[in-house]
Short mmCIF file of C-alpha atoms in Angstrom, two decimals:
data_model
loop_
_atom_site.label_atom_id
_atom_site.label_comp_id
_atom_site.label_asym_id
_atom_site.label_seq_id
_atom_site.Cartn_x
_atom_site.Cartn_y
_atom_site.Cartn_z
CA MET U 11 96.60 94.29 153.28
CA THR U 12 97.00 94.45 149.32
CA THR U 13 94.98 96.49 147.31
CA ASP U 14 94.91 94.52 144.53
CA ARG U 15 91.31 94.07 143.00
CA GLY U 16 92.12 90.53 141.68
CA ALA U 17 92.82 89.42 145.52
CA ALA U 18 90.24 87.43 147.85
CA PHE U 19 89.00 90.65 149.03
CA TYR U 20 89.21 94.14 149.93
CA MET U 21 87.58 96.84 152.07
CA ALA U 22 85.67 99.22 150.06
CA ASP U 23 87.15 102.92 149.85
CA ILE U 24 84.69 105.32 150.47
CA ARG U 25 86.78 108.31 150.88
CA ASN U 26 85.67 110.23 148.00
CA LYS U 27 81.38 109.33 149.25
CA ARG U 28 79.31 112.22 150.89
CA PRO U 29 78.85 111.77 154.45
CA THR U 30 75.07 111.63 154.45
CA ARG U 31 71.92 110.48 157.07
CA ARG U 32 71.71 107.24 157.25
CA ARG U 33 69.34 104.41 158.92
CA ALA U 34 68.36 100.70 158.63
CA VAL U 35 65.92 98.82 160.37
CA ALA U 36 66.63 94.42 160.31
CA VAL U 37 64.17 91.60 161.49
CA GLY U 38 64.41 88.65 162.21
CA GLU U 39 62.33 85.58 164.68
CA LEU U 40 62.72 83.44 167.19
CA LYS U 41 60.53 80.02 167.08
CA ALA U 42 59.88 79.47 170.49
CA GLY U 43 57.71 76.66 169.84
CA PRO U 44 54.91 76.42 172.66
CA VAL U 45 56.70 75.50 175.71
CA ALA U 46 59.23 78.28 175.66
CA TYR U 47 57.15 80.94 174.27
CA PRO U 48 54.94 81.55 177.45
CA LEU U 49 58.08 81.27 179.73
CA ILE U 50 59.93 84.17 177.64
CA VAL U 51 56.71 86.50 176.91
CA GLU U 52 55.96 85.71 181.37
CA ARG U 53 59.65 86.57 182.04
CA ARG U 54 59.80 83.28 183.70
CA LEU U 55 62.73 81.31 182.15
CA PRO U 56 65.49 79.80 184.44
CA LYS U 57 68.12 82.06 183.04
CA GLY U 58 66.26 85.35 183.83
CA ASP U 59 64.51 87.86 181.45
CA ALA U 60 65.04 86.93 178.14
CA LEU U 61 63.35 89.69 176.43
CA VAL U 62 65.67 92.94 178.22
CA MET U 63 68.81 90.77 177.91
CA ALA U 64 67.99 90.31 174.34
CA GLU U 65 67.74 93.99 173.89
CA VAL U 66 70.43 94.63 175.66
CA ALA U 67 72.55 92.30 173.45
CA GLY U 68 71.42 93.59 170.17
CA LEU U 69 72.81 97.20 171.14
CA GLN U 70 76.12 95.47 172.02
CA GLY U 71 75.64 93.53 168.66
CA ALA U 72 75.38 96.41 166.68
CA LYS U 73 78.34 98.34 168.04
CA MET U 74 80.84 95.41 167.39
CA ALA U 75 79.33 94.83 163.94
CA SER U 76 83.03 96.08 162.31
CA ALA U 77 84.77 93.87 165.12
CA LEU U 78 82.50 90.52 163.72
CA MET U 79 82.80 91.18 160.03
CA PRO U 80 86.32 92.04 159.01
CA LEU U 81 85.33 94.33 155.86
CA CYS U 82 82.52 96.20 157.84
CA HIS U 83 83.71 99.90 158.00
CA PRO U 84 83.64 100.84 161.73
CA LEU U 85 80.56 103.48 162.05
CA PRO U 86 80.25 105.77 165.50
CA LEU U 87 75.98 105.18 165.27
CA GLU U 88 74.32 107.58 166.45
CA LEU U 89 70.84 105.24 167.19
CA VAL U 90 70.21 101.69 168.09
CA ARG U 91 67.42 100.83 169.01
CA VAL U 92 66.30 96.90 169.66
CA ARG U 93 62.74 96.01 170.55
CA CYS U 94 61.43 92.33 170.63
CA GLU U 95 57.11 91.60 169.91
CA PRO U 96 55.75 88.41 171.07
CA VAL U 97 53.71 86.51 167.68
CA PRO U 98 51.26 84.63 169.77
CA GLU U 99 49.73 82.70 166.80
CA ARG U 100 53.25 81.61 165.66
CA HIS U 101 54.50 80.89 168.92
CA ALA U 102 57.49 83.46 167.72
CA ILE U 103 59.60 86.31 169.50
CA ARG U 104 60.32 89.18 166.32
CA VAL U 105 62.93 90.90 166.97
CA TYR U 106 63.83 94.51 165.14
CA CYS U 107 67.16 96.44 165.19
CA GLU U 108 67.04 100.14 164.33
CA CYS U 109 70.44 102.39 163.43
CA ALA U 110 71.13 105.45 162.78
CA THR U 111 73.73 107.73 161.77
CA GLU U 112 75.69 110.12 159.23
CA ALA U 113 78.21 108.17 157.60
CA ARG U 114 79.57 107.29 154.46
CA THR U 115 78.52 104.21 153.92
CA GLY U 116 74.97 102.32 155.57
CA VAL U 117 74.31 101.38 158.75
CA GLU U 118 72.72 98.16 157.51
CA MET U 119 74.94 95.42 158.73
CA GLU U 120 74.87 96.95 162.53
CA ALA U 121 71.24 96.88 162.04
CA LEU U 122 71.82 93.05 161.13
CA ALA U 123 74.38 92.35 163.40
CA GLY U 124 71.92 93.85 166.44
CA VAL U 125 69.32 91.35 165.16
CA ASN U 126 71.65 88.43 165.47
CA ALA U 127 73.40 89.22 168.26
CA ALA U 128 69.19 89.98 169.99
CA LEU U 129 68.00 86.46 168.45
CA LEU U 130 70.85 84.40 170.14
CA THR U 131 70.74 85.76 173.46
CA LEU U 132 67.12 84.64 173.11
CA TYR U 133 68.02 81.24 172.39
CA ASP U 134 70.86 80.75 174.43
CA LEU U 135 67.99 81.83 177.32
CA SER U 136 65.52 79.70 176.54
CA LYS U 137 67.42 76.61 175.47
CA PRO U 138 67.12 74.84 178.91
CA VAL U 139 63.44 74.84 178.73
CA GLU U 140 63.14 74.03 175.03
CA PRO U 141 66.42 72.75 172.65
CA ALA U 142 64.12 72.59 169.54
CA LEU U 143 64.80 76.34 168.79
CA GLY U 144 64.88 78.00 165.10
CA ILE U 145 65.94 81.38 164.27
CA ASP U 146 64.20 82.19 161.29
CA ALA U 147 63.50 85.20 158.65
CA ILE U 148 66.15 87.27 159.44
CA ARG U 149 66.58 90.04 156.61
CA LEU U 150 67.15 93.99 156.01
CA LEU U 151 63.77 95.47 156.63
CA PHE U 152 64.31 99.28 154.49
CA LYS U 153 67.00 101.19 154.35
CA GLU U 154 67.73 105.15 154.10
CA GLY U 155 70.02 107.24 152.64
CA GLY U 156 72.69 107.82 150.43
CA LYS U 157 72.74 107.90 146.68
CA SER U 158 70.23 105.80 146.59
CA GLY U 159 67.79 106.90 149.10
CA LEU U 160 64.92 104.47 150.41
CA TRP U 161 65.26 100.74 149.68
CA LEU U 162 62.59 98.78 150.62
CA HIS U 163 62.80 94.81 150.99
CA PRO U 164 60.98 93.00 148.22
CA ASP U 165 59.49 91.35 150.70
CA GLY U 166 57.91 94.29 152.15
CA MET U 167 56.19 95.40 155.54
CA THR U 168 53.55 95.04 157.38
CA ASP U 169 51.25 98.06 158.36
CA ALA U 170 52.22 98.03 161.78
CA GLU U 171 55.89 98.31 160.55
CA ARG U 172 55.16 101.00 158.43
CA GLU U 173 53.31 102.80 161.18
CA HIS U 174 56.29 102.31 163.62
CA TYR U 175 59.30 103.38 161.55
CA ARG U 176 57.81 105.56 158.78
CA PRO U 177 60.56 105.02 156.01
CA ARG U 178 61.77 108.61 154.10
CA ASP U 179 62.39 108.69 151.12
CA MET U 180 64.11 112.07 149.88
CA ALA U 181 61.40 114.09 147.87
CA ARG U 182 60.91 112.96 144.25
CA LEU U 183 60.95 115.15 141.18
CA HIS U 184 57.54 113.27 139.61
CA ASP U 185 57.75 114.33 135.93
CA VAL U 186 59.35 117.74 136.86
CA PRO U 187 60.59 119.57 133.57
CA CYS U 188 64.13 120.01 133.78
CA ALA U 189 67.67 120.81 131.32
CA VAL U 190 71.21 119.90 131.63
CA ILE U 191 73.17 122.62 129.87
CA THR U 192 77.07 122.16 129.17
CA LEU U 193 79.55 124.92 129.18
CA SER U 194 82.17 124.14 127.78
CA ASP U 195 84.16 125.55 123.74
CA ARG U 196 86.14 122.31 123.08
CA ALA U 197 82.94 120.40 123.78
CA SER U 198 80.91 122.69 121.78
CA ARG U 199 83.30 122.09 118.55
CA GLY U 200 83.50 118.14 119.44
CA GLU U 201 86.54 117.93 120.26
CA TYR U 202 85.69 115.68 123.45
CA GLU U 203 83.22 114.45 124.91
CA ASP U 204 80.88 115.85 127.34
CA ARG U 205 80.68 113.85 130.32
CA SER U 206 79.05 115.95 133.17
CA GLY U 207 76.28 116.50 131.54
CA PRO U 208 74.92 113.17 131.41
CA VAL U 209 76.11 112.47 135.10
CA LEU U 210 72.95 115.13 135.82
CA VAL U 211 71.06 114.26 133.86
CA GLU U 212 70.65 110.61 135.33
CA GLY U 213 70.64 111.73 138.63
CA LEU U 214 67.59 114.10 137.41
CA ARG U 215 65.99 111.20 135.90
CA ARG U 216 66.72 108.98 138.91
CA LEU U 217 64.60 111.51 141.05
CA GLY U 218 61.62 111.16 138.46
CA ALA U 219 62.44 114.55 136.53
CA ARG U 220 61.88 114.82 132.91
CA VAL U 221 65.22 116.08 131.35
CA ASP U 222 64.05 117.15 127.54
CA HIS U 223 66.87 119.54 127.40
CA VAL U 224 70.47 118.96 126.97
CA GLU U 225 72.46 121.15 125.52
CA VAL U 226 76.17 121.78 125.57
CA LEU U 227 76.93 125.45 124.50
CA PRO U 228 80.05 127.57 124.12
CA ASP U 229 81.11 129.45 126.79
CA GLY U 230 79.99 133.00 126.62
CA ILE U 231 77.84 135.08 128.40
CA ASP U 232 75.05 136.29 125.93
CA PRO U 233 74.23 133.11 124.46
CA LEU U 234 73.99 131.35 127.73
CA ALA U 235 71.33 133.98 129.08
CA GLU U 236 69.47 133.81 126.27
CA HIS U 237 68.94 130.12 126.57
CA LEU U 238 68.11 130.30 130.01
CA ARG U 239 65.37 133.03 129.46
CA SER U 240 64.08 130.58 127.22
CA LEU U 241 63.89 127.73 129.48
CA ALA U 242 62.29 129.91 131.77
CA ALA U 243 59.56 130.91 129.19
CA HIS U 244 59.13 127.16 128.14
CA GLY U 245 57.94 126.06 131.82
CA VAL U 246 61.41 124.33 133.07
CA ARG U 247 61.99 124.17 136.60
CA ILE U 248 65.22 123.65 137.01
CA CYS U 249 68.10 123.94 134.76
CA LEU U 250 71.69 122.53 136.11
CA CYS U 251 74.66 124.08 134.20
CA THR U 252 77.72 122.42 134.28
CA GLY U 253 81.03 124.32 133.48
CA GLY U 254 82.67 127.89 133.65
CA THR U 255 82.68 128.04 137.44
CA GLY U 256 86.51 128.51 137.48
CA LEU U 257 88.96 131.38 137.42
CA GLY U 258 90.10 131.73 133.62
CA PRO U 259 89.10 134.14 131.82
CA HIS U 260 86.57 131.80 129.67
CA ASP U 261 84.42 130.56 132.94
CA VAL U 262 81.61 133.08 133.29
CA THR U 263 78.83 130.87 133.38
CA PRO U 264 78.11 133.23 136.77
CA GLU U 265 77.94 136.07 135.00
CA ALA U 266 75.64 134.72 132.75
CA LEU U 267 73.20 133.40 135.85
CA ARG U 268 73.71 136.97 137.43
CA LEU U 269 72.42 138.64 134.12
CA VAL U 270 69.15 137.27 134.09
CA ALA U 271 68.49 136.59 137.72
CA ASP U 272 65.44 137.52 139.28
CA ARG U 273 66.67 136.36 142.71
CA HIS U 274 70.15 135.11 144.13
CA VAL U 275 69.93 131.95 146.10
CA GLU U 276 73.06 132.61 147.91
CA GLY U 277 72.62 130.01 150.60
CA LEU U 278 72.57 126.67 148.01
CA ALA U 279 75.75 128.11 146.28
CA GLU U 280 77.61 128.22 149.98
CA MET U 281 76.16 124.94 150.80
CA PHE U 282 77.66 123.33 147.73
CA ARG U 283 80.77 124.89 148.30
CA SER U 284 81.07 124.12 152.04
CA GLU U 285 79.96 119.88 151.09
CA SER U 286 82.33 120.20 148.04
CA ALA U 287 85.26 121.17 149.98
CA ARG U 288 84.81 117.62 152.60
CA HIS U 289 86.51 116.05 149.20
CA THR U 290 88.77 118.99 148.43
CA PRO U 291 89.68 122.30 149.26
CA LEU U 292 90.20 123.21 145.63
CA ALA U 293 86.09 123.76 145.92
CA TRP U 294 86.71 127.14 147.56
CA LEU U 295 87.78 128.05 144.33
CA SER U 296 84.16 127.05 142.71
CA ARG U 297 82.19 130.17 141.97
CA ALA U 298 79.27 127.82 141.70
CA GLU U 299 76.07 130.08 141.74
CA VAL U 300 72.34 129.40 141.99
CA VAL U 301 69.48 131.79 140.75
CA GLN U 302 66.11 132.18 140.66
CA VAL U 303 64.44 133.47 136.69
CA GLY U 304 60.98 133.04 136.79
CA ARG U 305 59.84 129.84 138.27
CA MET U 306 63.20 128.35 137.01
CA LEU U 307 66.30 127.09 139.78
CA VAL U 308 69.69 127.53 137.94
CA PHE U 309 72.29 126.40 139.26
CA ALA U 310 75.98 126.58 137.96
CA LEU U 311 78.11 123.85 138.93
CA PRO U 312 81.50 122.88 137.92
CA GLY U 313 82.66 121.57 135.02
CA SER U 314 84.17 117.49 136.01
CA PRO U 315 82.30 114.57 136.00
CA ARG U 316 83.33 114.43 139.73
CA ALA U 317 81.94 117.67 140.57
CA ALA U 318 78.95 116.72 138.80
CA LYS U 319 78.22 114.19 140.34
CA GLN U 320 79.24 115.09 144.07
CA GLY U 321 76.97 118.32 143.43
CA MET U 322 73.85 115.98 142.43
CA ASP U 323 74.18 113.77 145.29
CA ILE U 324 74.55 117.44 147.30
CA LEU U 325 71.42 118.81 145.61
CA ALA U 326 69.18 116.08 145.39
CA PRO U 327 67.21 116.14 148.97
CA LEU U 328 66.67 119.70 148.29
CA LEU U 329 65.48 119.96 145.12
CA ALA U 330 62.12 119.35 145.27
CA HIS U 331 61.50 121.28 148.74
CA ALA U 332 63.35 124.58 146.92
CA LEU U 333 60.73 124.21 144.06
CA ALA U 334 57.78 123.59 146.65
CA MET U 335 59.16 127.27 148.04
CA VAL U 336 59.09 129.39 144.93
CA ASP U 337 55.24 127.95 144.67
CA GLY U 338 54.65 129.17 148.16
CA GLU U 339 53.77 125.71 149.12
CA ALA U 340 56.62 125.30 151.72
CA HIS U 341 58.38 127.41 154.28
CA ALA U 342 62.51 127.30 154.82
#
């Protein structure tokens, strides 16, 4: 198959995406009408129990999504749940398909494939008694995971649907004061444009944080250490530093963090290296560091835009909980 982006189609390259927990729920309805509806819910159709068969077909449909849609990535599904809910006021059967896994791409197509397979099976078993059937309102209800977190369909959910599925978003940093510091001699002299800092700023703001402090500093221990103390004194809660974590003679960001640290958070630094190593073995050469300075958490991340983006993706689900632990409001 051609990889030319000008071609008619291509399969999305997801190799550089980080695996995260994914979940999606799709929904649709069979308009059964007054004749077929009671036969379905009373399980009296000539071909057999349509509700049970529809749930089995939904399971199979979700698992076969990549076989039905050529550009859909095959995924090892860890959960598929299909349920059929009678809606007497509309003489309809409302079908839900919930899919979940840990992967680099979402499971919404699997959920939609499951709903369609279940609805078609209901149609097939009901048509001998009522040919005037309809399939309607197939849509994604919500999806979770990935860098976007929770997405809800604009048409919304009923209270019963929300209670049953309990969609979960990653914890937000609502108006939390944050800072981003880029450490680079050349960027501080204006010899090249800083591209890593803006990636981190965008990631924090996407979580709802308030990023009032964005700095580019030259490599060095004392200037960074002094700046971190000042930020902590002014109430900044999270500071993301990018650059200076390598093995070169000017890479001294970890030394600056150790100079001002009240507490070291080794687990987060090791998690960052471990998760980054899924993309490149060079991650083990990073001296990424995480420390606590007063009530402020400081993260030293590598200096490339790609590493900054990966770092933000890795840390985003944990930042709010980490701050809650600092404040004594949560436990590990």
